[in-house]
XYZ file of C-alpha atoms in Angstrom:
772
model
C 233.538 154.444 122.116
C 234.885 158.043 121.190
C 231.750 159.966 121.342
C 230.083 157.283 120.009
C 231.155 158.801 116.657
C 231.182 162.360 117.929
C 227.420 161.376 118.896
C 225.586 164.130 120.282
C 224.930 164.663 123.791
C 221.987 166.348 126.334
C 222.696 169.517 126.767
C 220.731 171.295 129.629
C 219.854 174.396 128.640
C 219.674 176.335 132.251
C 223.017 174.502 132.898
C 224.219 176.152 129.887
C 223.403 179.562 130.867
C 225.681 179.323 133.900
C 228.140 177.981 131.615
C 232.012 178.792 132.077
C 235.209 177.400 130.188
C 238.397 175.431 131.519
C 239.338 178.926 132.712
C 236.454 179.588 135.593
C 235.898 182.758 132.662
C 231.654 183.272 131.853
C 230.791 182.578 127.932
C 228.041 184.386 127.882
C 229.490 188.180 127.350
C 226.577 189.879 126.247
C 229.031 190.456 122.722
C 230.893 187.578 121.485
C 234.306 189.385 121.653
C 237.368 188.138 119.579
C 238.838 186.221 122.863
C 235.700 184.108 122.947
C 235.696 184.113 118.805
C 239.649 182.834 120.015
C 238.863 180.380 122.483
C 235.292 178.812 119.449
C 238.368 178.055 116.858
C 240.259 176.364 119.704
C 237.192 174.085 120.989
C 236.424 173.189 117.236
C 239.949 172.765 115.863
C 241.211 170.117 119.605
C 237.536 168.317 119.042
C 238.646 167.843 115.262
C 242.217 166.474 116.527
C 241.029 164.296 118.789
C 238.491 163.090 116.259
C 240.801 162.453 113.686
C 243.413 160.964 115.050
C 240.844 158.360 116.721
C 239.804 158.050 113.654
C 242.118 157.955 111.328
C 245.020 157.667 112.893
C 243.905 154.650 114.847
C 246.422 156.470 117.789
C 244.117 157.735 120.719
C 245.594 161.489 122.462
C 243.054 161.300 125.812
C 239.991 159.514 126.960
C 237.309 158.614 126.107
C 235.636 160.883 128.892
C 237.942 163.744 128.342
C 236.959 163.954 125.261
C 232.983 163.839 125.904
C 233.479 166.623 128.858
C 235.646 168.721 124.700
C 232.278 167.745 122.586
C 230.035 168.851 125.568
C 231.834 172.049 126.750
C 232.158 172.932 122.577
C 227.748 172.358 122.472
C 227.155 174.654 125.142
C 229.539 177.011 124.072
C 228.380 176.708 120.800
C 224.221 176.599 122.637
C 225.504 180.300 124.349
C 226.543 181.847 121.409
C 224.668 179.987 118.242
C 225.539 183.405 116.269
C 229.544 181.555 116.192
C 228.724 178.553 115.054
C 229.980 177.473 111.877
C 229.040 174.800 109.482
C 231.439 172.189 109.490
C 231.405 172.219 113.266
C 232.357 169.263 114.568
C 228.840 169.488 116.412
C 227.596 168.935 112.975
C 229.177 166.272 111.903
C 227.989 162.597 111.972
C 231.446 160.633 112.287
C 234.911 160.890 111.657
C 236.377 161.813 108.024
C 237.597 159.977 105.283
C 240.722 158.778 105.578
C 242.878 159.057 102.076
C 244.373 155.886 102.513
C 241.155 153.913 101.460
C 239.314 154.908 98.531
C 235.739 156.306 99.249
C 232.054 155.244 98.482
C 229.162 156.694 98.823
C 226.575 154.286 101.556
C 223.180 153.813 100.102
C 221.656 155.079 102.947
C 223.313 157.165 105.915
C 224.827 156.173 108.321
C 223.662 157.961 111.141
C 225.655 158.484 115.271
C 223.268 157.949 117.884
C 222.166 160.557 121.300
C 224.130 160.282 124.249
C 223.294 161.249 127.480
C 225.423 159.967 130.356
C 223.405 159.654 133.955
C 220.244 157.335 134.666
C 218.420 161.359 135.222
C 219.122 161.536 131.912
C 218.089 159.071 129.764
C 214.886 158.611 132.241
C 214.189 162.010 130.517
C 215.046 160.924 127.534
C 212.301 157.572 127.513
C 209.533 159.179 128.245
C 210.400 162.591 126.700
C 209.696 159.608 123.668
C 207.677 157.603 125.100
C 205.158 161.041 124.388
C 205.991 161.513 121.465
C 205.436 157.630 120.845
C 201.816 158.172 121.970
C 200.934 160.584 119.660
C 201.287 159.032 116.713
C 197.838 157.311 115.715
C 197.169 154.073 115.907
C 200.919 153.600 117.368
C 201.446 150.519 119.205
C 203.038 150.342 123.043
C 206.425 151.165 123.787
C 208.444 148.050 124.056
C 212.296 149.390 124.030
C 215.491 147.043 122.817
C 218.113 147.728 124.826
C 221.367 145.878 123.834
C 225.319 146.608 124.515
C 227.242 149.271 122.997
C 230.107 147.012 121.490
C 233.669 149.222 122.238
C 234.512 148.642 118.639
C 234.541 151.080 115.130
C 231.700 150.846 112.646
C 231.655 148.921 109.658
C 228.374 148.527 106.844
C 228.309 145.705 104.900
C 226.875 145.887 100.984
C 225.269 142.294 99.622
C 224.024 141.482 95.924
C 221.785 138.546 95.202
C 223.581 137.314 99.330
C 226.633 137.836 97.700
C 229.205 140.841 99.460
C 230.418 143.333 97.207
C 231.602 145.837 99.448
C 232.204 146.659 103.178
C 232.723 150.366 103.843
C 233.474 152.042 107.144
C 231.285 154.446 108.875
C 233.167 157.461 107.969
C 231.134 161.025 108.247
C 227.958 159.167 108.052
C 227.791 159.404 104.337
C 231.039 158.532 102.760
C 233.227 156.552 103.588
C 236.248 153.627 103.800
C 236.417 150.705 100.699
C 238.134 147.798 103.560
C 236.401 145.228 101.521
C 238.951 143.371 100.278
C 239.755 144.060 105.137
C 236.703 142.030 106.778
C 236.136 139.510 103.264
C 239.581 138.371 106.263
C 237.200 137.942 108.974
C 235.460 134.724 109.262
C 232.859 135.710 110.801
C 231.102 137.699 108.484
C 229.895 136.151 105.474
C 230.585 135.512 102.106
C 227.581 134.828 100.471
C 224.346 135.191 102.572
C 222.619 131.859 103.458
C 219.234 130.751 102.489
C 217.125 132.814 100.680
C 214.204 135.263 101.107
C 217.032 138.637 101.133
C 216.596 141.813 98.557
C 217.862 141.471 95.841
C 220.722 144.731 97.638
C 220.596 145.618 101.049
C 223.019 147.395 103.930
C 223.686 145.092 106.917
C 225.451 147.865 109.327
C 227.471 146.337 112.732
C 230.702 146.748 114.816
C 233.754 144.976 114.276
C 235.995 144.654 117.405
C 238.537 142.252 119.175
C 237.417 140.804 122.750
C 238.934 141.227 125.781
C 241.458 138.097 125.683
C 241.812 137.930 121.708
C 243.791 141.844 122.722
C 245.763 140.872 125.283
C 247.509 138.426 123.280
C 247.738 140.620 120.804
C 248.659 143.181 122.333
C 251.323 140.842 123.847
C 253.034 139.951 120.442
C 253.000 143.021 119.127
C 255.056 144.282 122.196
C 257.107 140.441 121.488
C 257.752 141.997 118.080
C 259.597 145.043 119.259
C 256.180 146.921 118.275
C 253.769 149.584 120.309
C 250.902 148.383 121.362
C 247.222 149.135 120.821
C 245.781 152.044 123.274
C 242.591 149.764 123.355
C 241.048 146.818 121.820
C 238.581 149.419 119.304
C 241.904 151.027 117.558
C 243.271 147.183 117.150
C 240.400 146.110 115.144
C 240.321 150.266 113.834
C 244.090 149.865 113.114
C 243.810 145.692 111.889
C 240.537 146.807 109.835
C 243.048 149.791 107.948
C 245.927 147.479 107.191
C 246.948 148.083 103.613
C 248.171 144.404 103.402
C 245.083 141.547 103.964
C 247.332 139.247 105.523
C 247.974 140.950 108.351
C 244.303 141.956 108.466
C 243.475 138.392 108.065
C 246.188 137.746 111.301
C 244.582 139.628 113.866
C 241.377 138.469 115.773
C 238.626 140.290 114.013
C 235.554 139.433 115.258
C 232.045 141.512 113.759
C 227.940 141.360 115.428
C 225.498 142.955 113.174
C 222.593 145.316 115.031
C 220.997 146.713 112.327
C 219.247 146.822 108.607
C 220.189 149.909 106.211
C 219.277 150.366 102.754
C 216.868 147.977 101.703
C 214.073 148.425 99.281
C 211.449 146.232 99.694
C 212.726 144.182 102.535
C 209.791 144.977 105.258
C 210.123 143.825 109.093
C 208.032 144.202 111.616
C 211.107 145.086 115.143
C 214.232 145.682 114.908
C 213.975 142.659 117.766
C 212.817 140.311 113.967
C 215.200 142.000 112.127
C 217.482 140.280 114.113
C 216.721 136.836 113.982
C 216.410 137.227 110.132
C 219.963 138.500 110.192
C 221.299 135.283 112.070
C 218.790 133.291 109.731
C 221.482 134.347 106.985
C 224.037 133.257 108.958
C 225.656 136.542 110.310
C 226.472 136.524 114.006
C 224.391 138.418 116.194
C 224.897 139.575 119.537
C 223.727 137.871 122.366
C 223.824 140.467 124.959
C 220.313 142.692 124.119
C 216.661 142.252 125.050
C 213.235 143.377 124.546
C 212.233 145.880 127.253
C 208.478 146.554 128.759
C 209.428 149.918 131.120
C 212.366 152.062 131.832
C 212.527 150.821 135.233
C 213.689 147.241 133.182
C 215.727 148.811 131.308
C 217.126 150.256 134.226
C 217.906 147.034 135.848
C 219.258 145.817 132.434
C 221.537 148.935 132.755
C 222.755 147.749 136.484
C 222.832 143.846 135.430
C 225.195 144.820 132.631
C 227.314 147.511 134.234
C 228.109 145.141 137.143
C 229.640 141.785 134.377
C 230.849 144.113 131.605
C 234.947 143.324 132.248
C 233.356 139.319 131.930
C 231.785 140.018 128.663
C 233.473 138.705 125.448
C 234.115 142.123 123.966
C 234.552 145.609 125.778
C 231.776 147.288 126.288
C 231.640 151.495 127.163
C 227.649 151.380 127.407
C 224.058 150.749 126.686
C 221.449 151.268 122.998
C 218.114 151.879 124.176
C 215.644 151.769 120.731
C 212.314 151.833 120.015
C 211.552 147.949 118.264
C 208.332 148.955 116.380
C 210.024 149.082 112.984
C 207.162 151.393 111.492
C 207.785 153.524 114.288
C 211.136 154.253 114.460
C 210.060 155.396 110.273
C 207.402 158.369 111.844
C 210.311 159.632 114.549
C 212.538 159.903 112.173
C 215.489 161.531 112.721
C 217.330 165.567 113.467
C 220.693 165.909 110.559
C 222.746 163.737 112.593
C 221.165 160.670 114.242
C 217.720 159.167 114.573
C 214.859 160.175 116.786
C 213.985 156.941 118.626
C 217.381 155.674 119.767
C 220.058 156.973 121.900
C 223.199 155.877 123.707
C 223.430 156.027 127.433
C 226.875 155.512 128.403
C 228.726 154.129 131.668
C 230.552 156.386 133.535
C 234.271 156.310 132.294
C 236.287 153.356 133.663
C 239.443 154.731 131.683
C 240.861 157.773 131.666
C 244.686 159.517 130.105
C 247.279 160.415 133.179
C 251.308 160.618 133.452
C 253.468 157.530 134.670
C 255.243 159.221 136.468
C 257.234 156.286 137.386
C 257.766 152.374 137.943
C 258.547 151.787 141.377
C 258.647 147.989 143.359
C 257.193 146.276 146.433
C 258.105 143.934 148.556
C 255.519 140.992 149.332
C 254.451 139.283 152.999
C 256.341 136.098 150.381
C 259.002 137.919 149.702
C 257.825 138.658 146.021
C 258.631 141.392 144.286
C 255.919 143.803 141.942
C 256.651 146.484 140.102
C 254.157 149.171 140.893
C 253.312 152.794 138.310
C 253.525 155.877 140.144
C 250.744 158.498 138.129
C 249.348 161.591 138.313
C 246.810 161.543 140.618
C 243.165 161.162 138.064
C 239.973 160.473 138.966
C 238.457 157.416 137.336
C 235.086 155.132 138.195
C 234.371 156.809 141.852
C 238.164 157.567 143.152
C 241.365 158.911 143.013
C 243.332 157.116 142.487
C 247.751 157.562 141.555
C 249.772 154.258 141.812
C 248.282 150.997 140.279
C 250.029 147.295 140.180
C 252.018 146.228 136.940
C 252.423 142.597 138.508
C 255.822 141.867 137.037
C 258.572 142.986 135.059
C 257.468 140.716 132.275
C 254.623 142.353 132.702
C 255.108 145.632 132.224
C 257.503 143.996 129.338
C 253.609 143.519 126.964
C 252.211 146.738 127.858
C 254.928 148.406 126.168
C 254.594 151.010 129.014
C 258.209 153.700 129.808
C 258.457 155.793 132.680
C 257.141 159.041 132.105
C 254.528 157.826 129.140
C 250.716 159.701 129.118
C 249.237 155.576 129.794
C 245.923 155.084 129.617
C 244.202 153.389 133.579
C 241.504 151.007 133.853
C 239.629 151.239 136.744
C 235.920 149.502 137.380
C 234.208 150.205 140.032
C 236.071 147.951 143.382
C 238.282 146.657 140.997
C 242.298 146.693 141.580
C 243.661 150.328 138.755
C 244.845 148.879 136.140
C 247.627 150.281 133.040
C 245.998 149.405 129.689
C 248.926 150.231 128.028
C 250.785 153.958 126.706
C 248.925 156.700 124.704
C 252.336 156.332 122.186
C 251.651 159.112 119.752
C 252.129 161.442 122.332
C 255.763 160.230 123.486
C 258.475 163.703 123.215
C 261.397 161.179 123.739
C 261.987 161.419 127.155
C 260.900 158.502 128.247
C 262.440 155.934 129.564
C 262.706 152.177 130.478
C 262.092 150.726 133.813
C 264.717 148.500 134.599
C 264.329 145.625 137.626
C 266.070 146.353 140.599
C 268.703 143.493 141.355
C 268.687 144.014 145.013
C 265.989 144.110 148.046
C 265.353 148.554 148.431
C 264.267 147.264 151.749
C 266.837 145.247 152.724
C 269.313 144.841 150.424
C 269.719 141.405 149.939
C 270.057 140.262 145.899
C 267.034 139.650 144.439
C 266.409 136.484 142.577
C 263.669 133.354 141.296
C 262.592 131.239 143.832
C 263.113 128.441 141.612
C 264.594 127.892 138.472
C 262.265 129.050 135.470
C 260.236 131.158 137.286
C 259.003 134.745 136.457
C 258.763 136.749 139.233
C 261.877 137.527 142.029
C 261.704 137.491 144.530
C 263.395 138.502 148.407
C 265.304 135.747 150.474
C 265.569 136.932 153.685
C 262.105 136.145 154.910
C 262.826 136.135 158.716
C 264.518 139.955 159.009
C 263.225 141.725 155.352
C 261.524 144.609 157.298
C 259.051 144.518 153.534
C 257.671 141.435 154.092
C 257.904 141.824 157.756
C 255.199 144.285 157.759
C 253.021 142.622 155.192
C 252.941 139.275 157.147
C 251.808 141.145 160.176
C 249.837 142.819 158.946
C 248.362 139.916 157.100
C 247.578 137.871 160.026
C 245.585 140.201 161.861
C 243.320 140.492 158.051
C 240.177 139.031 157.823
C 240.985 136.073 156.982
C 243.621 135.706 159.933
C 242.808 136.948 162.969
C 240.952 139.706 162.287
C 242.233 142.007 164.985
C 240.819 145.764 163.730
C 242.143 147.397 165.060
C 246.052 146.286 163.768
C 245.922 147.481 160.588
C 248.422 148.069 157.578
C 249.257 151.351 159.245
C 249.985 149.456 162.958
C 251.959 146.757 161.158
C 254.508 149.471 159.580
C 254.658 151.056 163.127
C 255.426 147.977 165.199
C 258.466 146.328 162.210
C 259.364 149.675 160.431
C 259.253 152.620 163.900
C 260.885 156.134 162.831
C 264.318 156.027 163.786
C 265.150 157.402 168.000
C 267.772 157.945 170.149
C 266.452 159.200 173.504
C 267.156 162.333 176.384
C 269.832 159.727 177.449
C 271.822 158.697 174.286
C 269.599 154.824 174.527
C 268.845 153.460 171.058
C 264.989 153.955 170.487
C 264.714 152.443 166.945
C 264.438 148.966 167.413
C 260.911 147.585 165.900
C 258.875 146.354 169.047
C 258.992 143.013 166.923
C 261.826 141.129 165.003
C 259.463 138.794 163.020
C 256.006 137.277 164.443
C 255.926 135.424 166.447
C 256.934 138.104 169.802
C 253.564 139.642 168.439
C 251.217 137.704 171.117
C 254.168 139.074 173.879
C 253.026 142.421 173.420
C 253.018 145.178 176.367
C 251.814 148.287 175.924
C 254.692 149.811 177.441
C 257.187 148.456 174.770
C 254.484 150.248 172.662
C 255.505 153.211 173.729
C 258.367 155.096 172.499
C 257.068 154.383 169.065
C 256.961 157.157 166.715
C 256.100 157.474 163.515
C 255.917 161.347 161.341
C 252.756 162.897 160.592
C 251.403 165.609 158.889
C 249.878 168.708 160.620
C 248.254 171.871 159.763
C 248.119 174.850 161.005
C 247.099 178.791 159.999
C 250.406 180.675 159.534
C 250.286 184.498 158.519
C 251.289 184.318 154.321
C 254.791 187.272 154.769
C 253.523 188.519 151.474
C 250.009 189.172 151.522
C 249.224 189.161 155.329
C 246.794 186.950 154.644
C 246.229 183.524 156.711
C 246.735 180.551 155.843
C 247.008 176.667 155.809
C 250.868 175.327 156.326
C 251.184 170.776 156.319
C 253.992 170.240 158.082
C 255.293 166.243 158.949
C 255.737 165.742 162.542
C 257.015 163.279 164.906
C 254.612 161.891 166.492
C 253.293 159.000 169.634
C 251.429 155.860 167.807
C 250.281 153.801 170.215
C 249.916 156.596 173.121
C 248.984 159.041 173.286
C 250.743 162.500 172.992
C 251.923 163.624 176.770
C 250.456 167.819 177.518
C 250.762 169.870 180.981
C 246.946 168.724 181.859
C 247.693 164.502 181.277
C 250.847 161.684 180.959
C 250.853 159.481 177.399
C 248.869 157.011 177.839
C 247.922 154.311 174.970
C 245.484 155.406 173.261
C 242.288 153.923 172.485
C 242.543 152.169 169.615
C 246.069 150.429 171.108
C 243.154 149.501 174.316
C 241.314 148.015 171.232
C 244.119 146.192 169.934
C 246.121 144.315 173.197
C 241.907 142.901 173.086
C 241.758 141.273 170.158
C 245.170 139.977 170.603
C 243.817 138.174 173.784
C 240.444 137.463 171.298
C 243.023 136.432 168.811
C 244.727 133.576 170.641
C 241.371 131.143 171.116
C 240.608 131.931 167.277
C 239.774 128.707 164.629
C 243.483 126.499 163.926
C 242.054 127.437 159.612
C 242.945 131.063 161.522
C 246.710 130.571 162.342
C 246.793 128.630 159.362
C 246.251 131.118 157.393
C 248.167 133.550 160.015
C 251.855 131.601 159.224
C 251.584 132.693 155.432
C 252.300 129.653 154.148
C 253.055 130.128 150.632
C 249.955 128.693 148.620
C 247.516 128.471 152.153
C 245.132 130.228 151.626
C 241.352 129.515 153.618
C 240.152 127.387 151.784
C 243.217 124.669 151.889
C 243.813 125.724 155.900
C 240.161 124.707 156.658
C 241.044 121.873 154.439
C 244.441 121.052 156.961
C 242.295 122.374 159.928
C 239.522 119.273 159.303
C 242.367 116.474 158.462
C 245.122 116.578 160.089
C 242.891 118.780 163.368
C 245.850 120.028 165.435
C 249.271 121.388 164.515
C 251.287 118.965 165.750
C 249.768 116.627 163.546
C 249.955 118.552 160.518
C 254.149 119.004 160.966
C 253.816 115.437 161.796
C 252.364 114.465 158.155
C 254.322 114.037 155.368
C 254.111 115.634 152.107
C 252.609 112.635 150.475
C 249.960 112.442 153.028
C 249.791 115.562 153.389
C 248.817 116.117 149.485
C 246.049 113.501 149.604
C 244.289 115.409 151.686
C 241.526 117.110 149.996
C 242.231 120.372 148.524
C 245.393 120.687 148.984
C 247.254 118.368 146.599
C 251.445 118.496 145.808
C 252.393 122.051 145.516
C 250.920 123.365 148.507
C 251.815 119.986 150.325
C 255.065 121.493 149.007
C 255.393 124.743 150.479
C 253.362 122.826 154.056
C 257.069 121.086 154.191
C 259.136 124.413 153.539
C 257.604 126.194 155.783
C 257.974 123.418 159.109
C 262.057 122.951 157.815
C 262.176 126.592 158.489
C 263.850 126.945 162.479
C 262.292 130.625 162.354
C 259.187 129.252 161.048
C 258.801 126.852 163.220
C 260.539 129.018 166.474
C 256.588 131.035 165.561
C 255.092 128.387 165.890
C 256.311 127.316 169.257
C 256.886 131.726 170.491
C 252.804 131.768 169.257
C 252.231 128.681 171.396
C 253.697 129.079 174.164
C 251.795 133.034 174.781
C 248.358 130.894 174.785
C 246.817 130.702 170.893
C 245.279 127.220 170.521
C 247.084 125.046 168.159
C 243.829 122.558 168.212
C 241.601 122.069 166.680
C 237.427 121.713 168.047
C 235.023 119.698 166.639
C 231.793 120.920 167.413
C 229.622 118.166 167.250
C 226.146 120.464 166.883
C 226.332 121.021 163.816
C 226.164 118.483 161.354
C 227.532 117.686 158.206
C 224.641 117.482 155.843
C 227.466 118.715 152.842
C 229.884 116.095 153.037
C 231.456 115.900 148.907
C 228.701 118.309 148.253
C 229.756 122.027 145.544
C 227.713 125.529 146.556
C 228.739 128.172 145.325
C 227.256 131.246 146.586
C 226.314 133.541 144.504
C 224.847 137.841 144.779
C 223.600 139.183 148.239
C 221.587 136.985 150.811
C 219.717 139.499 153.364
C 220.742 136.327 156.501
C 224.179 135.949 155.363
C 227.216 137.421 153.729
C 229.652 136.202 151.662
C 231.924 134.944 155.041
C 228.698 133.455 156.900
C 227.902 131.522 154.303
C 230.276 130.540 153.600
C 231.573 129.215 157.008
C 227.755 127.690 157.337
C 228.843 126.182 153.859
C 232.095 124.836 155.496
C 231.305 123.945 158.940
C 228.553 121.098 157.305
C 231.499 119.897 155.837
C 230.823 120.848 152.206
C 232.735 122.894 149.733
C 232.849 126.965 148.894
C 233.595 127.094 145.574
C 234.405 130.515 143.746
C 233.283 129.722 139.806
C 230.395 127.584 137.989
C 232.109 124.631 136.241
C 230.194 120.851 135.746
C 230.583 119.157 139.123
C 229.338 122.297 140.719
C 226.591 120.677 142.798
C 224.189 123.585 143.538
C 224.105 127.607 143.023
C 222.861 130.253 145.414
C 221.589 132.999 143.853
C 220.575 136.669 145.612
C 220.142 139.595 144.550
C 222.027 141.306 142.055
C 223.756 137.724 140.903
C 225.972 137.669 137.448
C 227.348 135.350 135.378
C 227.977 132.839 137.403
C 223.653 132.154 137.313
C 224.257 132.879 134.161
C 226.699 130.329 133.896
C 224.835 127.596 135.995
C 221.529 127.696 133.791
C 223.318 127.154 131.050
C 225.381 124.335 132.403
C 222.115 122.670 134.226
C 223.253 122.906 137.591
C 220.342 123.370 140.728
C 220.086 127.324 141.024
C 218.837 128.057 144.748
C 217.159 131.276 146.523
C 217.984 131.943 150.236
C 214.759 129.849 151.425
C 216.906 126.495 149.421
C 219.971 127.547 150.868
C 218.424 127.759 154.270
C 216.765 123.801 153.508
C 220.135 122.484 151.788
C 222.283 123.270 154.668
C 219.781 121.760 157.396
C 218.670 118.647 155.094
C 221.838 118.196 152.796
C 221.039 117.373 148.976
C 218.538 115.170 149.851
C 215.662 117.306 150.114
C 216.081 118.295 146.627
C 216.342 114.687 145.804
C 219.813 113.458 143.478
C 220.362 116.462 141.799
C 224.180 116.839 142.825
C 226.660 116.702 140.464
C 229.938 115.407 141.881
C 233.223 117.274 143.895
C 234.245 120.767 142.680
C 237.763 120.190 140.805
C 240.912 120.732 143.562
C 241.113 125.027 142.319
C 244.104 127.106 143.454
C 244.351 129.824 146.331
């Protein structure tokens, strides 16, 4: 949520003394100049414009991260030049302005914003400072911290008289908000009358209105289908819905609310904030399930890390954690500044959403021929890395998101998750944007594109055997960790093997023929076959600038050997160390497990789980090849879809040739039964979550499968055991809610050795088949 309604961020005075503006100019000359005054006015105006776009018009023009940086720059400016700060500065306001579309209403008690901190160091400093202030209060209790997720929604104030909802208003500027009573009345989770008794005659209840992540996706798809611009994020979808002039439109929007505080309530006293939540729940009001009372700063930091890991699996979007002093009397004694309470703080997670320009939409052809659009963007840093590409899945997704080439788009990247284009910033369109048109021919080989079967959303290149893009992806896949595990054969090497730079030898010999025309020849390659493979590489060299005479670096492209070293006067060209490693690993891969060979063949839908099931059931490639579709489908973990894909694979002559050529090259096509490993987990489904000291994710899965068990990736009622290591997340929560037995690492070892009998009759039965 944008600056938590313009919340105040912590400013380091030492850093402020050394502050510079966006152009690198010092912000603290001896006397404010006209240029500084102008700069201050520009900064203030930019913050006001961004705030109005976000809160009043529900069409944000910059990302939350950009707003926070801009707001902090303004704070630092004012810290250095307090004589320039005006009473109407954005830093002196609690929140957004009051729009003209709805009647203004005055809150019975002011709605404050929260102080924002952006690092755990800042948070720890705030908590320690607050704790010291509490300890100085006579008779103050030991500090307990009520910690809860910071909902990315719209702050709303509900007024109940004699238990009946009589008014609902936005936060506005903290003192005056907009009357949205008729629209809030359409939200099913907000009671029109409080339940029970004992509530004050007049009480203000504060909370956040939001749209769940799942409902937001469905809402945006429906908006695009109707030819309307999609919302940029769930918060603005909620705000836009609440500001509809027609309550019937609001009623059709999937709005929800969680309440988190009590404002005006004469004569009503509670000991703790957490107790207030229990009371609100008893009155029939919806309270967030994501809160916890903690007793120490380390526990607060653990809470932040926990919800940082699972923030995208929650019901709604969050952008941080709010930490409050739980004791209500202590809150009152600590009091408020003019803008924020001294007893609460908002920690904001590092930005996972930024704005950037969508330069183009291109397509990629994958190993199964699927043609996938992806966005090419102006490079931007988000979630710790620089991103310039993001998948768009298929043409229907492009349409559903409503993005146009040239748009400013909202880009999200959560940790190691693949970057996602959330949607366009419609307010910034200038008419130069254009629609994406899906190609009708394969960009790699020119073959007309078509769906694999009628009704498919995805379109594919049917030229599976010789399409260069598909071949490159299949070779890269075959060398992957889940297949032959040839570390020295990565994506660049796969491209060099299948798509080398066209080149003619001095004697006129055509050297442009790639070493691999399909993957059948992978194990027949020799170092000599790769001698002439060349690729373009960026090279840096220092030159003298003709204008300045200074030494500068220039980047140029140069053709260089990929698999062999570049010859010199002292040394001839020889296979590189990486190439030698690649051939050594290819030799070792000939003796790999049968299931890995099945994965390496790129049979559609056949991933590691189905491949293991086929290898265990049939023991050899010949037996799998000879089996009919019904027999294949009857194999545990396979089913009719995978069975059909396997039969279709072996019906293709060129695919059969791959298997036969690998067999002639010495690749083992039979499963060796390891009699030394007991089958202790036959029919048992195990889910491993978190990190274990003695097992990697792959080795834990291998240990389960080699004993006849099923290693599932999700928890259900049919899961038999969940093994929880360090930092176990939502899977552990779900296991506990379903009553699935949970084991630690020592229990996992016992399960592997002795089977489920070691824990009594607790198994729930085999899990349902899962797609790959």
